[in-house]
Tab-separated table of C-alpha atoms in Angstrom:
chain	number	residue	atom	x	y	z
A	976	HIS	CA	11.070	-40.500	34.059
A	977	VAL	CA	9.461	-44.428	33.235
A	978	GLU	CA	7.101	-44.900	30.740
A	979	GLY	CA	3.339	-45.699	32.361
A	980	GLU	CA	4.609	-44.645	35.543
A	981	GLU	CA	1.845	-41.991	37.227
A	982	SER	CA	4.845	-39.813	38.695
A	983	TRP	CA	8.225	-38.764	37.900
A	984	LYS	CA	11.122	-39.770	40.654
A	985	GLU	CA	13.493	-37.653	41.423
A	986	GLN	CA	17.174	-39.670	41.789
A	987	THR	CA	20.418	-38.241	42.544
A	988	ILE	CA	23.770	-40.065	40.398
A	989	PRO	CA	27.420	-38.762	42.273
A	990	VAL	CA	29.818	-38.676	39.418
A	991	HIS	CA	33.320	-38.066	39.982
A	992	SER	CA	35.087	-34.323	39.920
A	993	SER	CA	37.316	-35.223	37.214
A	994	HIS	CA	33.928	-36.863	35.393
A	995	LEU	CA	32.293	-32.887	35.508
A	996	ASN	CA	35.776	-31.155	34.983
A	997	ALA	CA	36.172	-32.448	31.930
A	998	MET	CA	33.327	-31.628	30.683
A	999	VAL	CA	33.203	-28.437	31.593
A	1000	GLU	CA	36.644	-28.322	29.774
A	1001	ARG	CA	35.163	-29.593	27.122
A	1002	ILE	CA	32.566	-26.658	26.912
A	1003	LYS	CA	35.670	-24.626	26.732
A	1004	GLU	CA	37.836	-26.121	24.176
A	1005	PHE	CA	35.315	-26.598	21.720
A	1006	GLY	CA	32.133	-24.250	22.400
A	1007	PHE	CA	28.745	-25.824	22.017
A	1008	ILE	CA	26.496	-26.228	18.868
A	1009	ASN	CA	24.611	-23.414	19.076
A	1010	PHE	CA	20.615	-24.218	18.609
A	1011	TYR	CA	17.829	-23.410	19.308
A	1012	GLY	CA	16.011	-24.783	22.802
A	1013	GLU	CA	12.677	-26.166	23.407
A	1014	GLN	CA	10.992	-22.305	24.197
A	1015	ARG	CA	11.646	-21.528	20.595
A	1016	VAL	CA	10.588	-24.315	18.601
A	1017	GLY	CA	8.271	-26.526	20.270
A	1018	ALA	CA	8.344	-29.801	22.227
A	1019	ALA	CA	11.119	-32.917	20.741
A	1020	GLY	CA	9.720	-35.920	19.536
A	1021	PHE	CA	6.535	-37.410	16.917
A	1022	ARG	CA	2.960	-35.067	16.386
A	1023	SER	CA	1.564	-38.046	17.428
A	1024	HIS	CA	2.840	-37.986	21.640
A	1025	VAL	CA	3.738	-34.295	21.735
A	1026	GLY	CA	0.824	-32.631	19.644
A	1027	VAL	CA	1.056	-29.415	17.553
A	1028	ARG	CA	4.489	-27.832	18.387
A	1029	SER	CA	5.063	-23.443	17.525
A	1030	PHE	CA	6.956	-24.334	14.360
A	1031	ASP	CA	4.050	-26.432	12.449
A	1032	VAL	CA	1.830	-23.172	13.503
A	1033	GLY	CA	4.371	-21.039	11.297
A	1034	ARG	CA	4.732	-23.741	8.945
A	1035	ALA	CA	1.250	-23.875	7.828
A	1036	MET	CA	1.303	-19.849	7.963
A	1037	LEU	CA	4.405	-19.288	5.964
A	1038	LYS	CA	2.582	-22.169	3.605
A	1039	GLY	CA	-0.281	-19.428	3.215
A	1040	ASP	CA	-2.696	-21.971	5.211
A	1041	PHE	CA	-4.055	-19.712	7.912
A	1042	ALA	CA	-6.739	-22.114	7.834
A	1043	SER	CA	-4.938	-24.962	8.831
A	1044	ALA	CA	-2.541	-22.605	11.061
A	1045	ILE	CA	-6.151	-22.140	12.940
A	1046	ASP	CA	-7.166	-25.692	13.145
A	1047	LEU	CA	-3.520	-26.413	14.952
A	1048	ILE	CA	-3.771	-23.765	17.192
A	1049	MET	CA	-7.430	-24.799	18.328
A	1050	THR	CA	-5.648	-28.198	18.522
A	1051	GLY	CA	-2.819	-27.672	21.110
A	1052	ARG	CA	-0.251	-29.940	22.519
A	1053	SER	CA	-0.850	-33.403	23.389
A	1054	ASN	CA	-2.345	-34.675	26.592
A	1055	GLN	CA	0.146	-36.529	26.997
A	1056	VAL	CA	3.111	-34.582	27.742
A	1057	TYR	CA	0.994	-31.138	28.738
A	1058	SER	CA	-1.653	-31.031	31.641
A	1059	PRO	CA	-4.905	-28.964	30.669
A	1060	GLY	CA	-7.478	-28.681	32.445
A	1061	ALA	CA	-11.479	-29.598	32.083
A	1062	GLU	CA	-12.155	-26.622	30.750
A	1063	GLU	CA	-9.367	-26.429	28.105
A	1064	ILE	CA	-10.333	-29.581	27.467
A	1065	ASN	CA	-13.506	-28.838	26.695
A	1066	VAL	CA	-12.833	-26.251	24.255
A	1067	ARG	CA	-10.566	-27.900	22.187
A	1068	GLU	CA	-13.216	-31.322	21.983
A	1069	VAL	CA	-15.531	-28.288	20.545
A	1070	TRP	CA	-13.652	-27.113	18.301
A	1071	LYS	CA	-12.909	-31.152	16.967
A	1072	THR	CA	-16.903	-32.259	17.212
A	1073	SER	CA	-17.787	-29.265	15.473
A	1074	GLY	CA	-15.974	-29.256	12.359
A	1075	GLY	CA	-14.155	-26.173	13.694
A	1076	ASN	CA	-17.492	-24.501	14.369
A	1077	ALA	CA	-16.201	-20.814	16.206
A	1078	ARG	CA	-19.113	-19.822	17.392
A	1079	ALA	CA	-19.890	-23.369	18.886
A	1080	THR	CA	-16.648	-23.127	20.478
A	1081	LEU	CA	-16.457	-19.737	21.672
A	1082	LYS	CA	-19.188	-20.955	23.473
A	1083	ALA	CA	-17.220	-23.478	25.399
A	1084	PHE	CA	-14.583	-20.676	26.577
A	1085	PRO	CA	-14.223	-20.957	30.252
A	1086	LYS	CA	-15.787	-17.755	32.353
A	1087	ASN	CA	-11.824	-16.800	33.353
A	1088	ARG	CA	-10.860	-13.843	30.826
A	1089	ASN	CA	-6.703	-14.958	31.175
A	1090	SER	CA	-7.590	-18.099	29.703
A	1091	MET	CA	-6.802	-19.548	26.517
A	1092	VAL	CA	-6.842	-15.736	25.027
A	1093	ARG	CA	-4.987	-16.665	21.859
A	1094	GLU	CA	-7.437	-19.095	20.934
A	1095	LYS	CA	-10.602	-16.522	21.837
A	1096	ASP	CA	-8.910	-14.241	19.639
A	1097	LEU	CA	-9.088	-16.082	16.831
A	1098	MET	CA	-12.881	-17.239	17.401
A	1099	LYS	CA	-13.505	-13.687	17.322
A	1100	GLY	CA	-11.488	-12.614	14.977
A	1101	LEU	CA	-13.546	-15.169	12.970
A	1102	LEU	CA	-17.055	-15.086	13.651
A	1103	ARG	CA	-16.619	-10.875	13.093
A	1104	TYR	CA	-14.420	-11.115	9.272
A	1105	GLY	CA	-15.295	-15.091	8.457
A	1106	ASP	CA	-11.909	-14.966	6.706
A	1107	SER	CA	-8.880	-16.938	8.456
A	1108	LEU	CA	-5.967	-14.634	7.737
A	1109	GLU	CA	-7.946	-11.799	9.329
A	1110	ALA	CA	-8.626	-14.391	12.471
A	1111	ILE	CA	-4.696	-15.144	12.766
A	1112	ARG	CA	-4.426	-10.994	12.356
A	1113	CYS	CA	-6.296	-10.304	15.604
A	1114	VAL	CA	-3.698	-11.746	18.158
A	1115	PRO	CA	-1.109	-9.935	18.344
A	1116	TYR	CA	1.563	-9.396	16.093
A	1117	ASN	CA	4.831	-10.758	18.200
A	1118	VAL	CA	3.179	-13.941	18.710
A	1119	ARG	CA	2.124	-14.536	15.231
A	1120	MET	CA	5.541	-13.396	14.271
A	1121	PHE	CA	7.016	-15.505	17.630
A	1122	TRP	CA	4.793	-18.944	15.459
A	1123	ILE	CA	7.192	-17.878	12.284
A	1124	HIS	CA	9.870	-17.474	13.662
A	1125	ALA	CA	9.511	-21.437	15.695
A	1126	TYR	CA	9.486	-22.400	12.230
A	1127	GLN	CA	12.978	-20.946	10.929
A	1128	SER	CA	14.402	-22.159	14.468
A	1129	TYR	CA	13.148	-25.071	13.564
A	1130	VAL	CA	14.362	-25.505	9.510
A	1131	TRP	CA	17.574	-24.093	11.442
A	1132	ASN	CA	18.524	-26.558	14.075
A	1133	ARG	CA	17.597	-29.335	11.088
A	1134	ILE	CA	20.221	-28.023	9.274
A	1135	ALA	CA	22.772	-27.785	11.844
A	1136	THR	CA	22.433	-31.061	13.402
A	1137	GLU	CA	23.167	-32.292	9.409
A	1138	ARG	CA	26.466	-29.897	8.918
A	1139	ILE	CA	27.897	-30.998	11.814
A	1140	ARG	CA	26.554	-34.747	10.378
A	1141	ARG	CA	28.713	-34.047	7.488
A	1142	TRP	CA	31.870	-32.029	8.161
A	1143	GLY	CA	31.676	-31.838	11.915
A	1144	LEU	CA	33.942	-28.555	13.619
A	1145	HIS	CA	35.729	-28.373	10.598
A	1146	PRO	CA	34.775	-25.004	7.797
A	1147	VAL	CA	34.539	-26.581	4.646
A	1148	LYS	CA	34.367	-24.544	0.801
A	1149	GLY	CA	31.498	-22.839	0.246
A	1150	ASP	CA	30.417	-22.660	3.914
A	1151	LEU	CA	29.491	-19.330	5.035
A	1152	TYR	CA	30.763	-17.109	7.836
A	1153	ASP	CA	31.587	-13.450	9.280
A	1154	SER	CA	34.541	-12.245	8.368
A	1155	GLY	CA	33.857	-9.332	10.434
A	1156	GLY	CA	30.652	-8.455	12.331
A	1157	ASP	CA	29.622	-9.788	15.883
A	1158	ASP	CA	26.550	-8.716	15.500
A	1159	GLU	CA	23.771	-11.854	16.348
A	1160	ASP	CA	21.081	-10.181	14.503
A	1161	GLY	CA	22.945	-9.492	11.342
A	1162	THR	CA	22.603	-6.526	10.573
A	1163	THR	CA	26.311	-5.534	10.733
A	1164	MET	CA	28.231	-9.686	9.837
A	1165	ASP	CA	30.519	-8.987	6.831
A	1166	VAL	CA	28.959	-12.796	5.770
A	1167	GLN	CA	31.228	-14.491	3.340
A	1168	VAL	CA	31.376	-17.129	1.529
A	1169	ILE	CA	34.913	-19.887	2.556
A	1170	ASP	CA	37.153	-20.717	-0.206
A	1171	ASP	CA	40.403	-21.310	1.439
A	1172	PRO	CA	38.651	-23.502	4.962
A	1173	GLY	CA	41.963	-23.162	6.633
A	1174	SER	CA	41.312	-19.420	6.846
A	1175	VAL	CA	38.344	-19.278	8.979
A	1176	ASP	CA	37.530	-20.424	12.666
A	1177	ILE	CA	34.587	-22.841	13.092
A	1178	SER	CA	33.686	-20.119	15.607
A	1179	GLN	CA	32.745	-17.583	12.547
A	1180	ILE	CA	30.668	-20.288	10.834
A	1181	LEU	CA	27.632	-19.093	9.754
A	1182	LEU	CA	24.193	-20.893	9.006
A	1183	PRO	CA	20.844	-18.378	7.518
A	1184	LEU	CA	17.487	-18.681	8.956
A	1185	PRO	CA	15.625	-19.289	5.567
A	1186	GLY	CA	14.015	-16.166	3.936
A	1187	TYR	CA	13.466	-14.305	1.731
A	1188	ASN	CA	16.950	-11.693	1.522
A	1189	MET	CA	19.048	-14.848	2.615
A	1190	GLN	CA	22.454	-15.925	0.848
A	1191	TYR	CA	22.977	-19.343	1.439
A	1192	PRO	CA	25.550	-21.777	1.370
A	1193	SER	CA	27.692	-22.369	-1.796
A	1194	ASN	CA	28.210	-26.180	-0.740
A	1195	GLU	CA	24.814	-29.437	-0.389
A	1196	ILE	CA	23.999	-27.116	2.240
A	1197	GLY	CA	22.515	-24.999	0.769
A	1198	GLU	CA	20.953	-26.999	-1.618
A	1199	LEU	CA	19.439	-28.547	2.304
A	1200	TYR	CA	17.596	-25.585	2.742
A	1201	ARG	CA	16.142	-25.597	-0.537
A	1202	GLU	CA	15.243	-29.426	-0.310
A	1203	MET	CA	13.960	-28.601	3.124
A	1204	LEU	CA	11.939	-25.428	2.035
A	1205	ARG	CA	9.997	-27.307	-1.205
A	1206	ASP	CA	9.169	-30.385	1.008
A	1207	ASP	CA	7.592	-27.861	3.150
A	1208	GLY	CA	5.831	-25.774	0.614
A	1209	ILE	CA	7.139	-22.923	1.349
A	1210	GLU	CA	8.491	-20.339	-1.205
A	1211	LEU	CA	9.396	-16.823	0.809
A	1212	THR	CA	9.108	-13.691	-1.199
A	1213	LYS	CA	9.413	-10.005	0.061
A	1214	ASN	CA	5.671	-8.737	-1.428
A	1215	ASP	CA	3.942	-11.671	0.716
A	1216	THR	CA	1.915	-10.889	3.820
A	1217	ALA	CA	3.697	-10.208	6.746
A	1218	GLU	CA	2.075	-13.014	8.200
A	1219	SER	CA	3.009	-16.053	5.416
A	1220	THR	CA	6.888	-14.259	5.066
A	1221	CYS	CA	9.564	-13.846	6.677
A	1222	LYS	CA	13.456	-11.854	5.975
A	1223	GLY	CA	15.675	-14.128	8.013
A	1224	SER	CA	18.977	-13.368	9.731
A	1225	TYR	CA	22.007	-15.255	10.704
A	1226	ARG	CA	23.310	-17.531	13.145
A	1227	LYS	CA	26.332	-18.496	14.496
A	1228	LEU	CA	27.157	-22.501	14.068
A	1229	VAL	CA	28.493	-22.878	16.730
A	1230	GLN	CA	28.744	-20.840	20.333
A	1231	ARG	CA	31.581	-20.723	23.599
A	1232	ALA	CA	30.297	-19.437	27.034
A	1233	ASN	CA	32.235	-17.580	28.344
A	1234	GLN	CA	33.842	-16.860	31.982
A	1235	LEU	CA	31.959	-20.799	32.926
A	1236	LYS	CA	33.304	-21.991	35.823
A	1237	TRP	CA	31.973	-24.720	38.520
A	1238	ASP	CA	32.151	-25.942	41.874
A	1239	ILE	CA	30.696	-27.995	44.371
A	1240	VAL	CA	27.517	-27.490	45.930
A	1241	PRO	CA	27.938	-28.995	49.144
A	1242	GLU	CA	25.534	-31.332	50.839
A	1243	GLU	CA	25.338	-32.425	54.447
A	1244	GLY	CA	28.942	-34.108	54.921
A	1245	GLU	CA	30.334	-32.680	52.302
A	1246	TYR	CA	33.415	-30.057	52.378
A	1247	GLN	CA	35.060	-27.838	49.395
A	1248	LEU	CA	36.404	-30.338	46.677
A	1249	ASP	CA	40.189	-30.662	46.868
A	1250	ALA	CA	41.978	-30.518	43.631
A	1251	SER	CA	44.443	-32.982	44.821
A	1252	GLU	CA	41.475	-35.351	45.223
A	1253	ASP	CA	38.917	-36.689	42.764
A	1254	GLN	CA	35.361	-36.215	44.765
A	1255	MET	CA	32.499	-37.618	44.081
A	1256	VAL	CA	29.902	-34.404	43.512
A	1257	SER	CA	25.956	-35.029	44.006
A	1258	ALA	CA	25.196	-31.607	42.767
A	1259	ALA	CA	27.364	-29.107	41.359
A	1260	ARG	CA	27.141	-25.050	40.411
A	1261	LEU	CA	27.705	-23.736	37.202
A	1262	THR	CA	28.580	-19.963	36.197
A	1263	PHE	CA	28.714	-19.158	32.945
A	1264	GLU	CA	28.177	-16.492	29.910
A	1265	LEU	CA	26.492	-16.848	27.087
A	1266	GLU	CA	25.418	-13.699	24.089
A	1267	SER	CA	22.303	-12.832	23.307
A	1268	GLY	CA	19.991	-14.718	22.012
A	1269	CYS	CA	21.520	-18.160	23.062
A	1270	TYR	CA	20.317	-20.779	24.734
A	1271	ALA	CA	21.069	-21.868	28.408
A	1272	THR	CA	20.133	-25.476	27.942
A	1273	MET	CA	21.634	-26.050	24.668
A	1274	MET	CA	25.118	-25.162	26.576
A	1275	LEU	CA	23.881	-27.444	29.177
A	1276	ARG	CA	22.536	-30.234	27.155
A	1277	GLU	CA	26.007	-29.992	25.247
A	1278	LEU	CA	27.703	-30.586	28.913
A	1279	MET	CA	26.076	-33.511	29.806
A	1280	VAL	CA	25.448	-35.266	27.227
A	1281	THR	CA	21.983	-35.810	26.395
A	1282	THR	CA	18.850	-35.543	24.276
A	1283	MET	CA	15.855	-33.629	24.069
A	1284	SER	CA	14.522	-36.381	21.846
A	1285	ARG	CA	11.602	-38.652	24.412
A	1286	GLY	CA	11.115	-42.114	23.228
A	1287	THR	CA	13.065	-41.498	19.966
A	1288	VAL	CA	16.659	-39.662	18.904
A	1289	ARG	CA	15.081	-39.455	14.991
A	1290	GLN	CA	13.397	-36.372	14.255
A	1291	SER	CA	9.818	-35.951	12.797
A	1292	SER	CA	7.606	-33.120	11.068
A	1293	ASN	CA	5.283	-34.944	10.413
């Protein structure tokens, strides 16, 4: 999609079967960085372009700034990347121009009961309780926790990026690893600190999602966690309200796709691939299995060596 164009244009770019096979074999051998997808974190890019992301809301909540969290929710995503209806645009504009007046904003909501449900719950909560935290508690618990988990995932993605940038796919002293367990939620993992990197495989390396009950790497990556939370003004403690803290968990840095294979999706004039030929492929079918909690979009991104960034390769938390 070219900036300024009115619509997306679909293009088919054929590739040699040898190239596609090499991409698949690379993932089979090395796996892929176990990033959280946009579905969890929010759209990539600058806030000025994409608007409010899920992790922005979670960050405000973990800072205990519930008024800002509500303002972020009511501000919403950017119209540049999301196409809301006229009624939704009007609701958000009323919130902005009224200086966050819940009563005036509530009157502007569309009649459709299934439209902007979270935002409507927040406005009703503000009117009923006059307190930002109590208003957020009017939103279902799983939604509240989703925002917090989005921030944890955002931190994990940034730390994973830096960990790979510094040391690649090599275990290093001070990394955390799973010495025996395999439960992705961390309940049965045997988390240890690496003393002898040569005895550990990259598939065992863990990175924590930040929380008050977590062990962090003893190398410079551990300090990077502390620095990032400190810069965001977040201090996680067990005794804080559920809406402003999190326990944390562990996640594998690298994952492998099981039973990964591909074949051609024949189009008119094409035929099944002969192993002796390096055929041009216009469409292919991939089949694979991933562990629970892994994102197929991230595996496919790694396979195709593409980026989720829109217009920039820089990361921004602004």
